[in-house]
Amino acid sequence: MDVVTRFAPSPTGYIHIGNVRSAIYPYLLARQAHGKLILRIEDTDRVRYVDGATELIEDTLEWLGLNWDEGPVVGGPNAPYFQSERKEIYHEYARRLIESGRAYADPAPPEQIEQYRKECNEKKIPFLYRNFRPKDTPEWQPGIPLRFKAEPKPYQWHDEVMGDMSTGPEVLDDIILIKKDGYPTYNFAHIVDDAEMGITHVMRGVEYLSSTPNYLALYEALNLPRPKLVSLPHILAPQGNKKLGKRDGAKSVTEYRDDGVLPEAMLNYLACLGWNDGTEQEIYTKDELIEAFSIERIQNSGARYDETKLLWMNGQWLRRIFDEQGAEALYARTQGFWPETAANYDDAYKLKVLSIIYDRLKTLSDLRSMTGYFFAEPTIDLEMLLQNKFLKKLSESELESLLKTSIQKLSALEKWDADSLQAALNELLSETSKKPAELFSLIRIAISFAPFSPALNLTMEVLGKDITLSRLNTVAAAI
Ligand code: GLU
């Protein structure tokens, strides 16, 4: 059996972490099995439809490197891939069900249905529409919803993640297949499409598990083979037992991208949110994920979303790219993340800054907050200097004289490179008998006025002799 999986998002304008994870597993499975991944846009809910949302989905997948074999943009033998353009196909399947007596046009107005629901609520019995099935049903025509005629019975099935499942007849109902606007419901459309497109593994959020018996009934009524069902665990909010939602601070995937999270890190993090290969490994390339992935190791309980972990992983990836692919490869990813003042500096200088700071970044946008003093004079903040935990024990005149001694020593340096600077700093330490924390904090703050910086000799090397000395002079004078 050739593996065919699908990612079937609804274009509602916001792609969160959970949506994307539902794309990653089908992608990994398809690639591992040398099968196919189909992208299908489930846009039959015209009320929730948002313009531009499809492009957002495509951009997000492309950014993550999750290419699809059939679908929008690339086309394919099962076109069209927008459900809104497949109405005729659904209507054809609907007619088959009408002919076999398994679907009926439902003339009941919504108020009437509401009334039935209320009655059941009052009597505290479950509301099942099949108990109110209309006696006379008109011929099906536009403007009238089409319902499935359920045949209540127990079901048993195997979910590849949740295990063996069984339900009683009480969960089967006359679900709507085609709405009165002529568009199919999700419940009906996905059954038809998965069959038409030859999907072998239906991988989707576990929220669809409770509707599965109705889907099984539809496969039977339409005489369609059951695909393998793979329910993906919920992604839980950082606290409590709720599903992750917008309110928990989970940003959309593109927001993370705009904050300077790398696609490698996002893919790595999300793939491991609810799946592991049983080893201690945490950092995976896409190819490693394709190789290691297995449905059996998808966990069946909720996976907790942890942004700190994502950012940690991003830091690991930033380092990995620098160390393995080179400074320039990482530099190429930094466009748009530098402070505005960096625009006046050339690539070579920014590359040097990146090379000494990359291992402290969590996201690329940290460049904006952490490198300002490389591109503009820092604002002198004497309080910050005087209140520093290592410097507050020293008097102002002591600080001034320490700065002056340092200026003298550094001015005399002929070679301004990291090694010569380190040697000079070491000599200064023994000549002044100060502790490294004292002397180095003083110089570091005086040249950067930043809460932290890369190693002092590297920072001074990149800033250059003139700027370093002029900043030290200014601060000595200010004290
Ligand atoms: N359109 C559905 C959603 O976005 C897809 C569920 C499925 O994958 O079948 O939730």
Coordinates of C-alpha atoms and ligand atoms in Angstrom, one line a residue:
M1 CA 0.0 0.0 0.0
D2 CA 1.4 3.4 -1.0
V3 CA 1.1 5.8 1.8
V4 CA -1.0 8.9 1.1
T5 CA -1.5 11.5 3.8
R6 CA -3.1 14.8 3.9
F7 CA -3.1 18.1 5.7
A8 CA -6.6 19.6 5.5
P9 CA -6.7 23.1 7.2
S10 CA -9.6 25.5 7.2
P11 CA -8.6 28.9 6.0
T12 CA -9.7 30.9 9.0
G13 CA -6.8 33.3 9.1
Y14 CA -4.7 32.1 12.0
I15 CA -2.4 29.2 12.1
H16 CA -1.4 28.2 15.5
I17 CA 1.0 25.7 16.8
G18 CA -1.6 22.9 16.9
N19 CA -2.7 23.4 13.3
V20 CA 0.8 23.1 12.1
R21 CA 1.6 20.0 14.1
S22 CA -1.2 18.4 12.2
A23 CA 0.8 19.0 9.1
I24 CA 4.1 17.8 10.4
Y25 CA 3.2 14.2 11.2
P26 CA 1.5 13.5 7.8
Y27 CA 4.5 15.1 6.1
L28 CA 7.0 12.9 8.0
L29 CA 5.0 9.8 7.4
A30 CA 4.6 10.5 3.7
R31 CA 8.3 11.3 3.3
Q32 CA 9.5 8.3 5.2
A33 CA 7.3 5.9 3.2
H34 CA 8.1 7.6 -0.1
G35 CA 4.4 8.3 -0.4
K36 CA 2.5 11.5 -1.0
L37 CA 1.3 14.4 1.1
I38 CA -1.8 16.2 -0.2
L39 CA -2.7 19.7 0.9
R40 CA -6.5 20.2 0.8
I41 CA -8.1 23.5 1.7
E42 CA -11.3 22.9 3.7
D43 CA -13.1 26.1 2.9
T44 CA -16.8 25.1 3.0
D45 CA -17.6 27.1 6.1
R46 CA -18.1 30.3 4.3
V47 CA -18.8 32.2 7.5
R48 CA -15.4 31.5 9.0
Y49 CA -13.6 32.0 5.7
V50 CA -10.9 34.7 5.8
D51 CA -9.4 36.2 2.7
G52 CA -5.7 35.6 2.3
A53 CA -5.8 32.7 4.8
T54 CA -4.9 30.1 2.1
E55 CA -1.8 32.1 1.2
L56 CA -0.9 32.2 4.9
I57 CA -1.2 28.4 5.1
E58 CA 1.0 28.0 2.1
D59 CA 3.6 30.5 3.3
T60 CA 3.8 28.8 6.7
L61 CA 4.3 25.3 5.2
E62 CA 6.9 26.6 2.8
W63 CA 8.7 28.4 5.6
L64 CA 8.8 25.2 7.6
G65 CA 10.0 23.2 4.5
L66 CA 6.9 21.1 4.5
N67 CA 6.3 20.7 0.7
W68 CA 3.2 19.0 -0.6
D69 CA 2.9 16.7 -3.6
E70 CA -0.6 17.6 -4.6
G71 CA -2.7 20.6 -3.7
P72 CA -2.9 24.4 -4.4
V73 CA 0.0 25.9 -6.4
V74 CA 1.4 22.5 -7.5
G75 CA -1.9 20.9 -8.7
G76 CA -2.2 17.2 -9.2
P77 CA -4.5 14.4 -10.5
N78 CA -7.1 14.9 -7.8
A79 CA -7.7 18.6 -8.4
P80 CA -9.4 20.8 -7.4
Y81 CA -8.0 20.9 -3.9
F82 CA -10.3 23.6 -2.6
Q83 CA -13.5 22.0 -1.2
S84 CA -15.5 25.0 -2.3
E85 CA -14.7 23.9 -5.9
R86 CA -15.7 20.3 -5.4
K87 CA -19.4 20.8 -4.7
E88 CA -20.5 18.6 -7.7
I89 CA -18.5 15.7 -6.3
Y90 CA -20.2 15.9 -2.9
H91 CA -23.6 16.2 -4.5
E92 CA -22.9 13.1 -6.5
Y93 CA -22.1 11.1 -3.3
A94 CA -25.2 12.7 -1.7
R95 CA -27.4 11.4 -4.5
R96 CA -26.0 7.9 -4.0
L97 CA -27.1 8.0 -0.4
I98 CA -30.5 9.3 -1.3
E99 CA -30.9 6.5 -3.8
S100 CA -30.0 3.9 -1.2
G101 CA -32.3 5.4 1.3
R102 CA -29.6 6.6 3.6
A103 CA -30.1 10.3 3.3
Y104 CA -33.1 12.6 3.4
A105 CA -33.9 16.3 2.8
D106 CA -34.8 17.8 6.1
P107 CA -37.6 20.5 5.9
A108 CA -37.6 21.3 9.6
P109 CA -36.8 25.0 10.2
P110 CA -34.0 25.8 12.7
E111 CA -36.4 27.1 15.3
Q112 CA -38.2 23.8 15.4
I113 CA -34.9 21.9 15.8
E114 CA -34.0 24.3 18.7
Q115 CA -37.3 23.5 20.3
Y116 CA -36.5 19.7 20.1
R117 CA -33.1 20.4 21.7
K118 CA -34.7 22.4 24.5
E119 CA -37.2 19.7 25.2
C120 CA -34.5 17.2 25.6
N121 CA -32.5 19.5 27.8
E122 CA -35.5 20.0 30.1
K123 CA -36.1 16.2 30.3
K124 CA -32.3 15.8 30.8
I125 CA -32.1 13.3 28.0
P126 CA -29.5 13.4 25.2
F127 CA -30.6 15.2 22.1
L128 CA -30.6 12.9 19.1
Y129 CA -32.1 14.2 15.9
R130 CA -33.0 10.8 14.7
N131 CA -35.7 10.7 17.4
F132 CA -37.3 13.6 15.7
R133 CA -36.8 12.5 12.1
P134 CA -39.5 14.2 10.0
K135 CA -42.2 11.8 8.6
D136 CA -42.7 13.5 5.3
T137 CA -39.5 14.5 3.6
P138 CA -39.5 16.6 0.4
E139 CA -37.4 15.9 -2.6
W140 CA -33.8 17.2 -2.0
Q141 CA -33.2 20.6 -3.7
P142 CA -31.2 23.7 -3.1
G143 CA -32.1 25.5 0.1
I144 CA -32.9 22.3 2.1
P145 CA -30.3 20.6 4.2
L146 CA -29.6 17.0 3.6
R147 CA -29.2 14.6 6.5
F148 CA -27.8 11.2 6.9
K149 CA -30.2 8.5 8.0
A150 CA -28.3 6.8 10.8
E151 CA -28.7 3.1 11.6
P152 CA -27.8 3.0 15.3
K153 CA -25.5 0.2 16.3
P154 CA -22.3 -0.4 18.2
Y155 CA -19.0 0.3 16.6
Q156 CA -15.5 -1.0 17.1
W157 CA -12.4 0.3 15.5
H158 CA -8.7 0.7 16.0
D159 CA -7.1 4.1 16.3
E160 CA -3.4 4.0 15.6
V161 CA -2.7 6.2 18.6
M162 CA -5.6 5.8 21.0
G163 CA -5.8 2.0 20.6
D164 CA -9.0 -0.1 20.4
M165 CA -12.1 1.9 20.6
S166 CA -15.8 0.9 20.9
T167 CA -19.0 2.8 21.2
G168 CA -22.7 2.0 21.6
P169 CA -25.6 2.9 19.3
E170 CA -26.3 6.1 21.3
V171 CA -23.6 8.1 19.5
L172 CA -25.0 7.6 16.0
D173 CA -27.2 10.4 14.7
D174 CA -28.6 11.9 11.6
I175 CA -25.8 14.3 10.9
I176 CA -26.1 17.0 8.3
L177 CA -24.3 16.2 5.1
I178 CA -25.1 19.2 2.9
K179 CA -26.1 22.5 4.5
K180 CA -28.8 24.6 3.1
D181 CA -26.3 26.8 1.3
G182 CA -25.4 23.7 -0.8
Y183 CA -21.9 23.3 0.8
P184 CA -21.1 20.1 2.5
T185 CA -20.3 19.8 6.2
Y186 CA -16.8 18.9 7.3
N187 CA -18.3 15.5 8.4
F188 CA -19.3 14.6 4.9
A189 CA -16.8 16.4 2.7
H190 CA -13.7 14.9 4.4
I191 CA -15.1 11.4 4.0
V192 CA -15.7 11.9 0.3
D193 CA -12.4 13.6 -0.3
D194 CA -10.3 11.2 1.7
A195 CA -11.8 8.4 -0.4
E196 CA -11.5 10.2 -3.7
M197 CA -7.9 11.2 -3.0
G198 CA -6.9 7.7 -1.8
I199 CA -5.8 8.8 1.6
T200 CA -4.4 5.9 3.6
H201 CA -3.8 7.6 6.9
V202 CA -6.2 10.2 8.3
M203 CA -4.1 12.1 10.8
R204 CA -5.9 14.8 12.7
G205 CA -6.5 16.2 16.1
V206 CA -8.1 14.0 18.7
E207 CA -11.1 16.3 18.9
Y208 CA -12.6 14.3 15.9
L209 CA -12.4 11.0 17.8
S210 CA -15.9 11.4 19.3
S211 CA -17.5 11.8 15.8
T212 CA -15.7 8.8 14.4
P213 CA -18.6 6.3 14.7
N214 CA -20.6 8.6 12.5
Y215 CA -17.7 8.6 10.0
L216 CA -17.5 4.8 10.1
A217 CA -21.3 4.7 9.4
L218 CA -20.7 6.9 6.4
Y219 CA -17.9 4.7 5.0
E220 CA -20.2 1.8 5.3
A221 CA -23.2 3.5 3.7
L222 CA -21.0 4.7 0.8
N223 CA -19.2 1.4 0.6
L224 CA -15.8 3.0 1.0
P225 CA -12.7 1.4 2.6
R226 CA -11.8 2.7 6.1
P227 CA -8.5 4.5 6.1
K228 CA -6.2 4.2 9.1
L229 CA -7.3 6.6 11.8
V230 CA -4.5 8.4 13.7
S231 CA -5.7 10.8 16.4
L232 CA -3.1 13.3 17.4
P233 CA -3.1 14.3 21.1
H234 CA -4.1 17.8 22.2
I235 CA -1.6 20.4 22.8
L236 CA -2.2 21.7 26.3
A237 CA -1.8 25.2 27.6
P238 CA 1.3 25.8 29.8
Q239 CA -0.9 25.4 32.9
G240 CA -3.9 23.4 33.8
N241 CA -5.7 20.8 31.7
K242 CA -7.0 23.1 28.9
K243 CA -6.2 22.9 25.3
L244 CA -3.8 25.5 24.2
G245 CA -5.6 28.6 22.9
K246 CA -4.8 32.1 21.8
R247 CA -5.3 33.3 25.3
D248 CA -2.4 31.3 26.6
G249 CA 0.0 33.5 24.8
A250 CA 0.5 31.0 22.0
K251 CA 1.4 33.1 19.0
S252 CA 0.6 32.2 15.5
V253 CA 3.4 30.5 13.7
T254 CA 4.2 33.6 11.6
E255 CA 4.5 35.7 14.7
Y256 CA 7.3 33.3 15.9
R257 CA 8.9 33.6 12.5
D258 CA 8.8 37.4 12.7
D259 CA 10.3 37.2 16.2
G260 CA 13.3 35.4 14.8
V261 CA 12.5 31.8 15.5
L262 CA 14.1 29.6 12.9
P263 CA 12.0 27.1 10.9
E264 CA 14.4 24.3 11.8
A265 CA 13.7 25.0 15.5
M266 CA 9.9 25.3 15.1
L267 CA 9.7 22.1 13.1
N268 CA 12.0 20.3 15.6
Y269 CA 10.0 21.6 18.6
L270 CA 6.6 20.8 17.2
A271 CA 7.5 17.4 15.9
C272 CA 8.6 16.5 19.5
L273 CA 5.5 17.9 21.1
G274 CA 3.6 14.6 21.5
W275 CA 6.1 12.3 19.8
N276 CA 9.5 11.0 20.8
D277 CA 11.7 8.2 19.4
G278 CA 12.4 6.8 22.9
T279 CA 16.0 8.2 23.1
E280 CA 17.3 11.2 24.8
Q281 CA 17.9 13.1 21.5
E282 CA 16.3 16.5 21.4
I283 CA 17.7 18.2 18.4
Y284 CA 16.6 16.7 15.1
T285 CA 17.1 17.9 11.5
K286 CA 14.2 17.4 9.2
D287 CA 15.9 14.4 7.6
E288 CA 16.5 12.9 11.1
L289 CA 12.8 13.4 11.9
I290 CA 11.8 11.7 8.7
E291 CA 13.9 8.7 9.6
A292 CA 13.0 8.5 13.2
F293 CA 9.3 9.2 13.0
S294 CA 6.8 6.4 13.8
I295 CA 3.1 6.5 14.5
E296 CA 3.5 4.0 17.4
R297 CA 5.5 6.5 19.3
I298 CA 2.9 9.3 19.1
Q299 CA 1.8 9.8 22.7
N300 CA -1.9 9.4 23.5
S301 CA -2.1 12.0 26.2
G302 CA -2.0 15.7 25.8
A303 CA 1.4 17.4 25.2
R304 CA 2.2 20.5 27.1
Y305 CA 3.2 23.6 25.2
D306 CA 6.4 25.1 26.6
E307 CA 7.6 28.3 25.0
T308 CA 10.8 28.4 27.0
K309 CA 11.7 25.1 25.5
L310 CA 11.0 26.3 22.0
L311 CA 13.2 29.3 22.6
W312 CA 16.0 27.1 24.1
M313 CA 15.8 24.9 21.0
N314 CA 16.0 28.0 18.8
G315 CA 19.2 29.0 20.6
Q316 CA 20.6 25.5 19.9
W317 CA 19.7 25.8 16.3
L318 CA 21.2 29.3 15.9
R319 CA 24.5 27.8 17.2
R320 CA 24.3 24.8 15.1
I321 CA 23.8 26.7 11.9
F322 CA 26.7 29.0 12.8
D323 CA 29.0 26.1 13.8
E324 CA 28.1 23.7 11.0
Q325 CA 27.1 25.9 8.1
G326 CA 29.3 28.9 8.9
A327 CA 28.9 32.5 10.1
E328 CA 27.7 33.7 6.7
A329 CA 24.9 31.1 6.6
L330 CA 23.5 32.4 9.9
Y331 CA 24.1 36.0 8.8
A332 CA 22.0 35.5 5.8
R333 CA 19.1 34.8 8.2
T334 CA 19.5 38.0 10.1
Q335 CA 18.1 40.5 7.6
G336 CA 15.4 42.6 9.3
F337 CA 16.4 41.7 12.8
W338 CA 19.1 44.3 13.4
P339 CA 18.6 47.6 15.2
E340 CA 17.7 50.4 12.9
T341 CA 21.0 52.1 13.5
A342 CA 22.8 49.1 12.0
A343 CA 21.6 50.2 8.5
N344 CA 24.7 52.5 8.2
Y345 CA 27.1 49.6 8.7
D346 CA 28.4 47.2 6.2
D347 CA 27.9 43.4 6.1
A348 CA 31.4 42.7 7.2
Y349 CA 31.0 44.7 10.4
K350 CA 27.6 43.1 11.2
L351 CA 29.0 39.7 10.5
K352 CA 31.7 40.4 13.1
V353 CA 29.1 41.5 15.6
L354 CA 27.1 38.4 14.9
S355 CA 30.1 36.2 15.3
I356 CA 30.7 37.3 18.9
I357 CA 27.1 37.3 20.0
Y358 CA 25.4 34.5 18.2
D359 CA 25.8 32.0 21.1
R360 CA 23.8 34.3 23.4
L361 CA 20.8 34.7 21.2
K362 CA 17.6 32.9 21.8
T363 CA 15.8 34.5 18.8
L364 CA 17.2 36.6 16.0
S365 CA 15.2 39.6 17.3
D366 CA 17.5 39.5 20.3
L367 CA 20.0 41.2 17.9
R368 CA 17.8 44.3 18.1
S369 CA 18.0 44.5 21.9
M370 CA 21.5 43.2 22.4
T371 CA 23.7 44.9 19.8
G372 CA 22.6 48.6 19.9
Y373 CA 26.0 49.8 21.3
F374 CA 27.8 48.4 18.3
F375 CA 26.0 50.8 16.0
A376 CA 25.4 53.9 18.1
E377 CA 26.9 55.6 21.1
P378 CA 25.2 54.2 24.2
T379 CA 23.5 56.6 26.5
I380 CA 25.7 57.1 29.6
D381 CA 24.0 55.9 32.7
L382 CA 26.2 56.6 35.6
E383 CA 23.7 55.1 38.1
M384 CA 24.0 51.7 36.3
L385 CA 27.7 51.9 36.6
L386 CA 27.9 53.1 40.2
Q387 CA 25.2 50.7 41.4
N388 CA 26.7 47.6 39.7
K389 CA 27.2 44.9 42.3
F390 CA 30.9 44.7 41.8
L391 CA 31.5 48.4 41.4
K392 CA 29.5 49.9 44.2
K393 CA 32.3 49.1 46.7
L394 CA 34.7 51.3 44.8
S395 CA 34.8 55.1 45.3
E396 CA 34.2 57.4 42.4
S397 CA 37.8 58.5 42.4
E398 CA 39.0 54.9 42.4
L399 CA 36.8 54.2 39.4
E400 CA 38.1 57.3 37.6
S401 CA 41.7 56.3 38.2
L402 CA 41.0 52.7 37.1
L403 CA 39.6 54.0 33.9
K404 CA 42.5 56.3 33.3
T405 CA 45.0 53.5 33.9
S406 CA 43.1 51.3 31.5
I407 CA 43.0 54.0 28.9
Q408 CA 46.8 54.5 29.2
K409 CA 47.5 50.8 28.8
L410 CA 45.1 50.3 25.9
S411 CA 46.2 53.4 24.0
A412 CA 49.7 52.0 24.0
L413 CA 48.6 48.8 22.3
E414 CA 49.9 48.5 18.7
K415 CA 47.9 45.5 17.7
W416 CA 44.1 45.8 18.5
D417 CA 43.1 42.2 18.3
A418 CA 41.4 39.8 20.7
D419 CA 44.7 38.2 21.9
S420 CA 46.6 41.4 22.4
L421 CA 43.6 42.8 24.2
Q422 CA 43.3 39.8 26.5
A423 CA 47.0 40.1 27.3
A424 CA 46.6 43.8 28.1
L425 CA 43.6 43.2 30.3
N426 CA 45.5 40.5 32.2
E427 CA 48.4 42.9 32.8
L428 CA 45.9 45.5 34.0
L429 CA 44.5 43.1 36.5
S430 CA 47.9 42.4 38.1
E431 CA 49.0 46.0 37.9
T432 CA 45.8 47.3 39.6
S433 CA 45.3 44.3 41.9
K434 CA 41.6 44.3 41.1
K435 CA 39.4 41.3 40.7
P436 CA 38.4 40.5 37.1
A437 CA 34.7 41.1 38.0
E438 CA 35.6 44.6 39.1
L439 CA 37.9 45.8 36.4
F440 CA 36.1 44.0 33.5
S441 CA 32.6 45.1 34.7
L442 CA 33.8 48.7 34.7
I443 CA 35.2 48.6 31.2
R444 CA 32.4 46.6 29.9
I445 CA 29.7 48.9 31.2
A446 CA 31.7 52.0 30.1
I447 CA 31.8 50.9 26.5
S448 CA 28.4 49.3 26.3
F449 CA 26.0 50.4 29.0
A450 CA 24.3 47.2 28.4
P451 CA 23.2 44.5 30.9
F452 CA 25.6 42.0 29.3
S453 CA 27.9 41.7 26.4
P454 CA 30.0 39.1 24.7
A455 CA 33.6 38.5 26.0
L456 CA 35.2 41.9 26.8
N457 CA 38.3 41.5 24.5
L458 CA 36.0 40.4 21.6
T459 CA 33.7 43.3 22.2
M460 CA 36.6 45.8 22.2
E461 CA 38.1 44.2 19.1
V462 CA 34.9 44.6 17.1
L463 CA 34.2 48.2 18.4
G464 CA 37.8 49.2 17.4
K465 CA 40.4 51.2 19.2
D466 CA 39.1 54.7 18.6
I467 CA 35.6 54.0 19.7
T468 CA 36.6 52.0 22.7
L469 CA 39.0 54.7 23.9
S470 CA 36.7 57.5 23.3
R471 CA 33.9 55.8 25.3
L472 CA 36.3 55.1 28.2
N473 CA 37.4 58.8 28.1
T474 CA 33.9 60.1 28.1
V475 CA 32.9 58.0 31.1
A476 CA 36.1 58.9 33.0
A477 CA 35.3 62.5 32.5
A478 CA 31.6 62.0 33.5
I479 CA 32.6 60.4 36.7
Ligands
GLU1 N1 -10.5 21.3 8.4 C1 -10.3 20.6 9.6 C2 -9.6 21.4 10.6 O1 -8.9 22.4 10.2 C3 -9.4 19.4 9.3 C4 -9.5 18.2 10.2 C5 -8.9 17.1 9.4 O2 -7.7 17.0 9.3 O3 -9.7 16.2 8.9 O4 -9.7 21.2 11.8

